[in-house]
PDB file of N, CA, C and O in Angstrom:
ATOM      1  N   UNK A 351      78.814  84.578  84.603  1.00 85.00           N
ATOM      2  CA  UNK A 351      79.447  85.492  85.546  1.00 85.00           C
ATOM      3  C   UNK A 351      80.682  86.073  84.867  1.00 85.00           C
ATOM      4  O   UNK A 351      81.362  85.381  84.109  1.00 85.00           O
ATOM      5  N   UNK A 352      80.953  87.260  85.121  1.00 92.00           N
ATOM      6  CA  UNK A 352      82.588  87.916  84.782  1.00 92.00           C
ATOM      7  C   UNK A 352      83.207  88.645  85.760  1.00 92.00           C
ATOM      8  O   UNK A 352      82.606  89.395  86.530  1.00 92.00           O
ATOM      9  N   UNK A 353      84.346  88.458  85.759  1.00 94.00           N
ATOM     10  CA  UNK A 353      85.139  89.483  86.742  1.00 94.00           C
ATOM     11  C   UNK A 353      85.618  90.654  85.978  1.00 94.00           C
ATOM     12  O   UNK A 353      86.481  90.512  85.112  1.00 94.00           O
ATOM     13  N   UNK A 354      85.282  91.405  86.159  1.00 95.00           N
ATOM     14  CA  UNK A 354      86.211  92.501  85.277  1.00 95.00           C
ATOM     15  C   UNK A 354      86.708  93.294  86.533  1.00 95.00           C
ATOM     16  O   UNK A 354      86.337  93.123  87.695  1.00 95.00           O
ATOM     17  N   UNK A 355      87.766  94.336  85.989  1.00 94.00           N
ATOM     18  CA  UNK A 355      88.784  95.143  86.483  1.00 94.00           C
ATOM     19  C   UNK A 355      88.106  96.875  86.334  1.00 94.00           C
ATOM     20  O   UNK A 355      88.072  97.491  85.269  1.00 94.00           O
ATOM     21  N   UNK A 356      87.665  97.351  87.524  1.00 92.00           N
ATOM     22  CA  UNK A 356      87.187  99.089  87.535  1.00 92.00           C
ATOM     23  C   UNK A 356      88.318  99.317  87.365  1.00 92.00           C
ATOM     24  O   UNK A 356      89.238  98.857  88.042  1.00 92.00           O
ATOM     25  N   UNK A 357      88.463 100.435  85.967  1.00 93.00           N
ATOM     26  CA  UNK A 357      89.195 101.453  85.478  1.00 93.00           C
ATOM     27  C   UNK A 357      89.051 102.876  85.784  1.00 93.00           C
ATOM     28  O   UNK A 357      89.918 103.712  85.534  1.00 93.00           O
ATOM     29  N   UNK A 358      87.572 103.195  86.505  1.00 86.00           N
ATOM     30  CA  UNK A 358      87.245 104.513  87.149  1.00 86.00           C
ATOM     31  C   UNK A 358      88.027 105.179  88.007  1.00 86.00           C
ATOM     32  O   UNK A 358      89.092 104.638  88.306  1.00 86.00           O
ATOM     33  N   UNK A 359      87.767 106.211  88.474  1.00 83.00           N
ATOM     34  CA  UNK A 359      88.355 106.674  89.839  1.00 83.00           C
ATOM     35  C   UNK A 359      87.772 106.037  90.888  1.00 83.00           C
ATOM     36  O   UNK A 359      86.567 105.834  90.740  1.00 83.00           O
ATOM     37  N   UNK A 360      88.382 105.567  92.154  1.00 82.00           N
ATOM     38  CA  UNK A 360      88.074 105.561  93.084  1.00 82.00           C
ATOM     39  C   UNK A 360      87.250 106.162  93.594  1.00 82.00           C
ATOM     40  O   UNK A 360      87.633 107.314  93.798  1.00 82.00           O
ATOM     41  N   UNK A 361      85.877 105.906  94.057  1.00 78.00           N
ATOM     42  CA  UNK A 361      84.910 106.395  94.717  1.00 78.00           C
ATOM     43  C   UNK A 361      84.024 105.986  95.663  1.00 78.00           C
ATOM     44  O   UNK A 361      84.242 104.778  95.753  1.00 78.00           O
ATOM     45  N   UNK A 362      82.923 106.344  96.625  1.00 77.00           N
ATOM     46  CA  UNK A 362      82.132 105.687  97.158  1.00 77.00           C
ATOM     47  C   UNK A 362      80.696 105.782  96.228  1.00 77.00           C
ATOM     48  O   UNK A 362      80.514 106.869  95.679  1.00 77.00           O
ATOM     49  N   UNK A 363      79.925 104.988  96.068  1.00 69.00           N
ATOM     50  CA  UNK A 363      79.148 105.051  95.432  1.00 69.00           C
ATOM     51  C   UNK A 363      77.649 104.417  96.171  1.00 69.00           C
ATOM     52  O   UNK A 363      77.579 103.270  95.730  1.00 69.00           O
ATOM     53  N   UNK A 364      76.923 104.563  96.722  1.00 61.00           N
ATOM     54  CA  UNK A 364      75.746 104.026  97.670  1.00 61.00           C
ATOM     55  C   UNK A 364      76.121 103.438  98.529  1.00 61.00           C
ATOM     56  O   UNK A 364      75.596 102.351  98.770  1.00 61.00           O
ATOM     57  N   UNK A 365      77.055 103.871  99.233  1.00 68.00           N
ATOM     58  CA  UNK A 365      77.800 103.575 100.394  1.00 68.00           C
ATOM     59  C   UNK A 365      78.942 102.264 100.641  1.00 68.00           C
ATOM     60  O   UNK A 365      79.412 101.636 101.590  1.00 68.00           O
ATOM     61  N   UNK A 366      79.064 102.300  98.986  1.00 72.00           N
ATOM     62  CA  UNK A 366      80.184 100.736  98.612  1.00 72.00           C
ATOM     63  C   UNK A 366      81.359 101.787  97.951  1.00 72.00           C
ATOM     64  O   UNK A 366      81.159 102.642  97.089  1.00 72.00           O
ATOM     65  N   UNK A 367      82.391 101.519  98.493  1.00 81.00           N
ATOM     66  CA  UNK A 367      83.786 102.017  97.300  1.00 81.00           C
ATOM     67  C   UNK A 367      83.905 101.109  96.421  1.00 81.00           C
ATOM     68  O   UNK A 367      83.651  99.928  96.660  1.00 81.00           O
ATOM     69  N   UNK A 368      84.277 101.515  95.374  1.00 85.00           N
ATOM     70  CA  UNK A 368      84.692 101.139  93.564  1.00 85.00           C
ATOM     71  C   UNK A 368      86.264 101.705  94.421  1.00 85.00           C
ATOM     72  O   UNK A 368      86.512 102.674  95.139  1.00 85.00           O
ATOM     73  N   UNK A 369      87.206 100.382  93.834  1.00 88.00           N
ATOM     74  CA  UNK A 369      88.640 101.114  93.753  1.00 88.00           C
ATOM     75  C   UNK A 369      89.059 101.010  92.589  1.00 88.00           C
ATOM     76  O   UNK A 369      88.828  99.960  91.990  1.00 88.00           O
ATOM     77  N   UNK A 370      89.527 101.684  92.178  1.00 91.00           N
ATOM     78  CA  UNK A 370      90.320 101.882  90.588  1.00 91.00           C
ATOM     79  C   UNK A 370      91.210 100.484  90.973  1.00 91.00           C
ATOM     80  O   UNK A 370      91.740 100.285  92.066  1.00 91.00           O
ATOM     81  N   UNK A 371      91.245  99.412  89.612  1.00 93.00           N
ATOM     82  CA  UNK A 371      92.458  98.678  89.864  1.00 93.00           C
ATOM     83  C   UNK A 371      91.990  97.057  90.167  1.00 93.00           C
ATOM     84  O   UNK A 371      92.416  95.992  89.719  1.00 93.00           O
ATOM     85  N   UNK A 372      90.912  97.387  91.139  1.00 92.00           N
ATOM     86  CA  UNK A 372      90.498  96.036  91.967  1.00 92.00           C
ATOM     87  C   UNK A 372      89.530  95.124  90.744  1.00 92.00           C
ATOM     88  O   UNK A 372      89.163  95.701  89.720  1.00 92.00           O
ATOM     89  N   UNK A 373      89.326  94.255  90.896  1.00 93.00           N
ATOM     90  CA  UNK A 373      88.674  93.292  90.357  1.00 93.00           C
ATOM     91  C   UNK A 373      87.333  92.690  90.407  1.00 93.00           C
ATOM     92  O   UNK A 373      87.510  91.474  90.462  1.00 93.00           O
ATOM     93  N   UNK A 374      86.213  92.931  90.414  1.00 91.00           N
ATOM     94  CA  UNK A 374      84.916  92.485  91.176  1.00 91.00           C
ATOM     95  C   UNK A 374      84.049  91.494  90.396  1.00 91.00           C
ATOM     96  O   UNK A 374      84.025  91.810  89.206  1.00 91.00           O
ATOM     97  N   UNK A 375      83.508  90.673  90.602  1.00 92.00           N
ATOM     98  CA  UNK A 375      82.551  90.003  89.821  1.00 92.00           C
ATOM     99  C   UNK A 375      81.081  90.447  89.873  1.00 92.00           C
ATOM    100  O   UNK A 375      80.293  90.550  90.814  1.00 92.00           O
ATOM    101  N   UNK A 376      80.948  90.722  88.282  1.00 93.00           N
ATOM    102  CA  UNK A 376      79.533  91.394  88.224  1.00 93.00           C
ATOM    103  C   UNK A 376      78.794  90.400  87.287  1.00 93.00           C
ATOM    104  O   UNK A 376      79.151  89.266  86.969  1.00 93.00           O
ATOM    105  N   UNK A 377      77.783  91.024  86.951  1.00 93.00           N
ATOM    106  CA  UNK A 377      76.362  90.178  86.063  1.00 93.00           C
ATOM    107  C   UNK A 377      75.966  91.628  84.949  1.00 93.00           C
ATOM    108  O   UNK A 377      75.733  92.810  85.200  1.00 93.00           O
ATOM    109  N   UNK A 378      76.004  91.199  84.249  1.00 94.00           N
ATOM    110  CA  UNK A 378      74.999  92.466  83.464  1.00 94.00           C
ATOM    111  C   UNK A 378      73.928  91.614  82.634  1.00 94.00           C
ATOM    112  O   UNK A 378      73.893  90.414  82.362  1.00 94.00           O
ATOM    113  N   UNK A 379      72.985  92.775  82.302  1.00 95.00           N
ATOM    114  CA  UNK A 379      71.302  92.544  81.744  1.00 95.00           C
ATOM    115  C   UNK A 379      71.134  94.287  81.410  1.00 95.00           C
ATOM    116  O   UNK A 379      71.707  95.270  81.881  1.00 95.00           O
ATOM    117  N   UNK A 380      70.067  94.120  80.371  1.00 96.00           N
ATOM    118  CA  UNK A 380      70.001  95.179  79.648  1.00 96.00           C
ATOM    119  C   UNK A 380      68.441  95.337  80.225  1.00 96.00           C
ATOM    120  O   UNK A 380      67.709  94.361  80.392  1.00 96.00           O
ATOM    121  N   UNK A 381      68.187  96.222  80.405  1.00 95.00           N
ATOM    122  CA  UNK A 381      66.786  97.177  80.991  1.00 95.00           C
ATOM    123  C   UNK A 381      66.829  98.261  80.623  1.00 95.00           C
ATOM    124  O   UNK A 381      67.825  98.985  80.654  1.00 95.00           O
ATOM    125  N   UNK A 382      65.327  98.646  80.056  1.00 94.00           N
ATOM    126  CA  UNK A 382      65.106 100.100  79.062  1.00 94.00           C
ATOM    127  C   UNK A 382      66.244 100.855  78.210  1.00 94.00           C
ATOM    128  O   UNK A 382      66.429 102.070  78.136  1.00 94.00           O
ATOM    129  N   UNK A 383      66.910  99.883  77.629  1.00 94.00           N
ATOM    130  CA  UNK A 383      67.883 100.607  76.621  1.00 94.00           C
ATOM    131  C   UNK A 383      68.778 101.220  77.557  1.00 94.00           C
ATOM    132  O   UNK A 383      69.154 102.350  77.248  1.00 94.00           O
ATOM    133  N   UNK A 384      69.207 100.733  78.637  1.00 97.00           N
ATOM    134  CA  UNK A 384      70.700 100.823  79.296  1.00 97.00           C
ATOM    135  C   UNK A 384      70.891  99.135  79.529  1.00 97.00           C
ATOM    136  O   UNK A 384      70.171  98.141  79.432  1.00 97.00           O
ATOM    137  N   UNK A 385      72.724  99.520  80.004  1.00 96.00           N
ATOM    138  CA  UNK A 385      73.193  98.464  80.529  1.00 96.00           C
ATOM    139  C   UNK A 385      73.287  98.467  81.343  1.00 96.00           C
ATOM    140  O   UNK A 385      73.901  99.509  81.571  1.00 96.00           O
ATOM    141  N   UNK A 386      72.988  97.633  82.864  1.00 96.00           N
ATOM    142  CA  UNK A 386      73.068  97.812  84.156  1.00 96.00           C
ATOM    143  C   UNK A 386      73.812  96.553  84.227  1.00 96.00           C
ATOM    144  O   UNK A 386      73.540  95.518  83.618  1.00 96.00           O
ATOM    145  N   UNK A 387      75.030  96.807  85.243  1.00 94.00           N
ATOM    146  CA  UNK A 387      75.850  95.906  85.960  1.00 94.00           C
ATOM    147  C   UNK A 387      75.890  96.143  87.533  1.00 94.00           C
ATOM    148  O   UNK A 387      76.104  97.126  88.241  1.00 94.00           O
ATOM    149  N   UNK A 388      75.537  94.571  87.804  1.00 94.00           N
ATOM    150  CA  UNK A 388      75.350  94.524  88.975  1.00 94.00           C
ATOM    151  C   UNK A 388      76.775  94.332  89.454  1.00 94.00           C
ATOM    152  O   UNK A 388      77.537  93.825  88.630  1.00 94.00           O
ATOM    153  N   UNK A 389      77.275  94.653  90.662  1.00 90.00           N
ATOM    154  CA  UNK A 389      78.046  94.157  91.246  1.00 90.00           C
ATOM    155  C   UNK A 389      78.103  93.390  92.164  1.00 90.00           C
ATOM    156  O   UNK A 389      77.897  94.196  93.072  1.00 90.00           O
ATOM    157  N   UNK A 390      78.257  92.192  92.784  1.00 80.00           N
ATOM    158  CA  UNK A 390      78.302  91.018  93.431  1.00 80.00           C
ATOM    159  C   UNK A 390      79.153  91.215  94.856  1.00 80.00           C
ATOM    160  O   UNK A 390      80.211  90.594  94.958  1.00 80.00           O
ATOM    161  N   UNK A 391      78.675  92.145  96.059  1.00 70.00           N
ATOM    162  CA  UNK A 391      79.342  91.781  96.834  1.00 70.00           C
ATOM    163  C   UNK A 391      78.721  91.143  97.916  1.00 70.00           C
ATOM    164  O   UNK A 391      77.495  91.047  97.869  1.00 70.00           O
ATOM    165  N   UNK A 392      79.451  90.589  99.086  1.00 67.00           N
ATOM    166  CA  UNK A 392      78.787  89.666  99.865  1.00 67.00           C
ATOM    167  C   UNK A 392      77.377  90.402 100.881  1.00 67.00           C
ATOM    168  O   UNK A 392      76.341  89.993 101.404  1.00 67.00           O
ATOM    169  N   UNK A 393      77.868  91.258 100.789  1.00 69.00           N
ATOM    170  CA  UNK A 393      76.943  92.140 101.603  1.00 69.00           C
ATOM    171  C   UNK A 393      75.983  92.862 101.223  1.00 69.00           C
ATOM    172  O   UNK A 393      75.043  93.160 101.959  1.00 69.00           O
ATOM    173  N   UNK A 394      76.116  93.266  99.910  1.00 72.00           N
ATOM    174  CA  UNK A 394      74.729  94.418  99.438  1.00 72.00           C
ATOM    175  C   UNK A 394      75.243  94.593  98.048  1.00 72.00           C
ATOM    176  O   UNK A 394      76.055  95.488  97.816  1.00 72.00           O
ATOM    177  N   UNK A 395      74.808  93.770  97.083  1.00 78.00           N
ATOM    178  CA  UNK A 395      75.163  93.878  95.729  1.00 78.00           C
ATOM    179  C   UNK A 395      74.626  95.246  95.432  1.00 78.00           C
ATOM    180  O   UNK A 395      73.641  95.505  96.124  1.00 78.00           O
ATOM    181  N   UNK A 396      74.954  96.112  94.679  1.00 84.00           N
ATOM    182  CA  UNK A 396      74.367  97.368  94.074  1.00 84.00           C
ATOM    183  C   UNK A 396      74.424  97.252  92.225  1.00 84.00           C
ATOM    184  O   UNK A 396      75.113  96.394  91.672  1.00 84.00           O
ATOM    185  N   UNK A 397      73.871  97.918  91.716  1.00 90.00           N
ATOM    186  CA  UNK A 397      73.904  98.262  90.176  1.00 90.00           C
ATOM    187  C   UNK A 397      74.100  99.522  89.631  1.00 90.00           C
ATOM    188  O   UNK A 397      73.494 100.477  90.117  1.00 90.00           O
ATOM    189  N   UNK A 398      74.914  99.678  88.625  1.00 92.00           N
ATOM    190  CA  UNK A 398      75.129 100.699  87.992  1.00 92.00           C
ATOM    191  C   UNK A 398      75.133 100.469  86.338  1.00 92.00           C
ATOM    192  O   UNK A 398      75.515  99.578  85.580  1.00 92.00           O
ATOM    193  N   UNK A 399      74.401 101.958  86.188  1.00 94.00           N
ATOM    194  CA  UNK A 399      73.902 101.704  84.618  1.00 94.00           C
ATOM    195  C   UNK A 399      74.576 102.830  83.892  1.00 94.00           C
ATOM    196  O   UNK A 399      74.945 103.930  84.305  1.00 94.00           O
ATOM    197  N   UNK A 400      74.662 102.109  82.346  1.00 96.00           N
ATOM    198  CA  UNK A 400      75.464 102.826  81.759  1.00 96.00           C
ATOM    199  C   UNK A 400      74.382 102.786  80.195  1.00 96.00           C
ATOM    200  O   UNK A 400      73.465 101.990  79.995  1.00 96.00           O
ATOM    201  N   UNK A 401      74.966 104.163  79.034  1.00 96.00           N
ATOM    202  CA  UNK A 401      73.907 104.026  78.291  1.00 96.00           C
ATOM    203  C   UNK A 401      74.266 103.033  77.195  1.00 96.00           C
ATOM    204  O   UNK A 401      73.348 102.473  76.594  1.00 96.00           O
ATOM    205  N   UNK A 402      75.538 102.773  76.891  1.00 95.00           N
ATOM    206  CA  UNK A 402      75.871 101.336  75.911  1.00 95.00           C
ATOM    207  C   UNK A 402      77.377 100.851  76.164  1.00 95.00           C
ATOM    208  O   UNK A 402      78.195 101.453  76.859  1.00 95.00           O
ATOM    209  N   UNK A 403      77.558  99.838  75.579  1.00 93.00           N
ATOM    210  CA  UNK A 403      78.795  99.240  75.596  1.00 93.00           C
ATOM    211  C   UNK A 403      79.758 100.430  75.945  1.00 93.00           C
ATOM    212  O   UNK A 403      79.615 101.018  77.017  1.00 93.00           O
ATOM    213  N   UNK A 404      80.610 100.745  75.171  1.00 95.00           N
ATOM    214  CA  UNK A 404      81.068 102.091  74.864  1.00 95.00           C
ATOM    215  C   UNK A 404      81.441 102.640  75.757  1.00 95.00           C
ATOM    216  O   UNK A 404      82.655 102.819  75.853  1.00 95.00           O
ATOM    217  N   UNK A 405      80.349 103.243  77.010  1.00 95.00           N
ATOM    218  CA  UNK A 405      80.295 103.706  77.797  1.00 95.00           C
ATOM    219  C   UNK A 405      81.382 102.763  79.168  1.00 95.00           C
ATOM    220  O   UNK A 405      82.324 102.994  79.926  1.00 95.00           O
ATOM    221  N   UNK A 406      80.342 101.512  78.743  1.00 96.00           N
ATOM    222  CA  UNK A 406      80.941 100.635  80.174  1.00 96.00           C
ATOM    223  C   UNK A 406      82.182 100.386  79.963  1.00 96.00           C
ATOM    224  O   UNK A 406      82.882 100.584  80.957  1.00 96.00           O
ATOM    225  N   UNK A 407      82.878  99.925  78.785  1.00 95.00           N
ATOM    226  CA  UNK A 407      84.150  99.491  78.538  1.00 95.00           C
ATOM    227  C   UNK A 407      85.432 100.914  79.022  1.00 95.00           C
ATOM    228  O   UNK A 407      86.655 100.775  79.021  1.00 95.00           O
ATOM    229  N   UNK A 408      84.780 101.991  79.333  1.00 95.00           N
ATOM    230  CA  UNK A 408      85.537 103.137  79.794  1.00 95.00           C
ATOM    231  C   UNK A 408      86.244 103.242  80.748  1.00 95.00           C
ATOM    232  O   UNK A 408      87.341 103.743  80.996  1.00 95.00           O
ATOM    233  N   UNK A 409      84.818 102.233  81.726  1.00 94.00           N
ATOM    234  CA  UNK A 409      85.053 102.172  83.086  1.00 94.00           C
ATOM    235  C   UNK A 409      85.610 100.830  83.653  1.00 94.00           C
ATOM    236  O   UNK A 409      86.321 100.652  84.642  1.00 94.00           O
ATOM    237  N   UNK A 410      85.123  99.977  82.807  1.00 96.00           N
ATOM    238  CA  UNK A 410      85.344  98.371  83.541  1.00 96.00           C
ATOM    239  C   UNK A 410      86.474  97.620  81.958  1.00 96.00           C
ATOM    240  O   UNK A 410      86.496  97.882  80.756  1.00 96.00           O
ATOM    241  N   UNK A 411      87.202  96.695  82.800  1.00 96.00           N
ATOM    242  CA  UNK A 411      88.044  95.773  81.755  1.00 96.00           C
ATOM    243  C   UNK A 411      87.619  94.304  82.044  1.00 96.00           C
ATOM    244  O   UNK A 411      87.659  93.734  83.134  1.00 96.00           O
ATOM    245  N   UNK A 412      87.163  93.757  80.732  1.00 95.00           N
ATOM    246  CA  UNK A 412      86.820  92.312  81.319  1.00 95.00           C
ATOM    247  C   UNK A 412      87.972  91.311  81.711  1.00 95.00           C
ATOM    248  O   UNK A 412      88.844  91.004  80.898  1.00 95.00           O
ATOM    249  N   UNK A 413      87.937  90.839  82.941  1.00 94.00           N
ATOM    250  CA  UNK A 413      89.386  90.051  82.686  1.00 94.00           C
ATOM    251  C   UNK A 413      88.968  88.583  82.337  1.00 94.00           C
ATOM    252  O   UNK A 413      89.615  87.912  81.533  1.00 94.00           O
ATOM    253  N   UNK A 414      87.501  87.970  83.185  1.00 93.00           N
ATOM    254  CA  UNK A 414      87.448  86.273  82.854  1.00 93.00           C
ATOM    255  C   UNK A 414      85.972  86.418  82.776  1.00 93.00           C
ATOM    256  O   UNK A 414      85.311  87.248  83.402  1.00 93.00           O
ATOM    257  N   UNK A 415      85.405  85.297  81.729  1.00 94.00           N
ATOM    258  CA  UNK A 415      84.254  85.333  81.467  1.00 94.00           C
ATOM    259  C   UNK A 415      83.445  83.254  82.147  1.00 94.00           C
ATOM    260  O   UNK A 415      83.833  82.283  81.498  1.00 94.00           O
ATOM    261  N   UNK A 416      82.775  83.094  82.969  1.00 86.00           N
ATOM    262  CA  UNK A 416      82.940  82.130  83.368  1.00 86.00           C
ATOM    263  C   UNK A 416      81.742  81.434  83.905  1.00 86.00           C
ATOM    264  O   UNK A 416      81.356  82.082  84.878  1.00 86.00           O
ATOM    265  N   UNK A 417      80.886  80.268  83.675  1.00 80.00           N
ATOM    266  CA  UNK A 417      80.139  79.831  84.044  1.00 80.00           C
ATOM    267  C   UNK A 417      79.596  79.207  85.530  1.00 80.00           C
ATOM    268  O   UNK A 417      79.869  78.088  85.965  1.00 80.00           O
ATOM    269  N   UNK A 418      78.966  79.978  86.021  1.00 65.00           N
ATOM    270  CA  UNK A 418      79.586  79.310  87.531  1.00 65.00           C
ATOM    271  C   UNK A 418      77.935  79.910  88.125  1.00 65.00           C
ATOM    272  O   UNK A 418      77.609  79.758  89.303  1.00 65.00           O
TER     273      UNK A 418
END
């Protein structure tokens, strides 16, 4: 599991807001040559894919990496 920190803009995104700033715990796995990160919320996890590292590190900061 990791928590990282959205660096994006604030948005709604499939009917979940991303806030710039906040902290979320996600999962990532690689499918057809993207990276998709899930996001972990209690209610309706969603995924968003990106086309490599690179990309994701734009948007997200890892803060803890953690076995759980």
């Amino acid at each position: 599991m990791i928590k990282a920190e959205y660096k994006g803009i604030s948005e709604e995104i499939l009917g979940h807001e991303l806030i710039s700033g906040k902290v979320y715990p996600i999962t990532t796995y690689i499918q057809k040559n993207k990276l998709v990160v899930r996001i972990s919320r209690p209610t309706f996890p969603f995924e968003l894919q990106y086309r490599n590292l690179e990309e994701f590190c734009k948007y997200w900061r890892v803060r803890a990496v953690y076995h759980g």
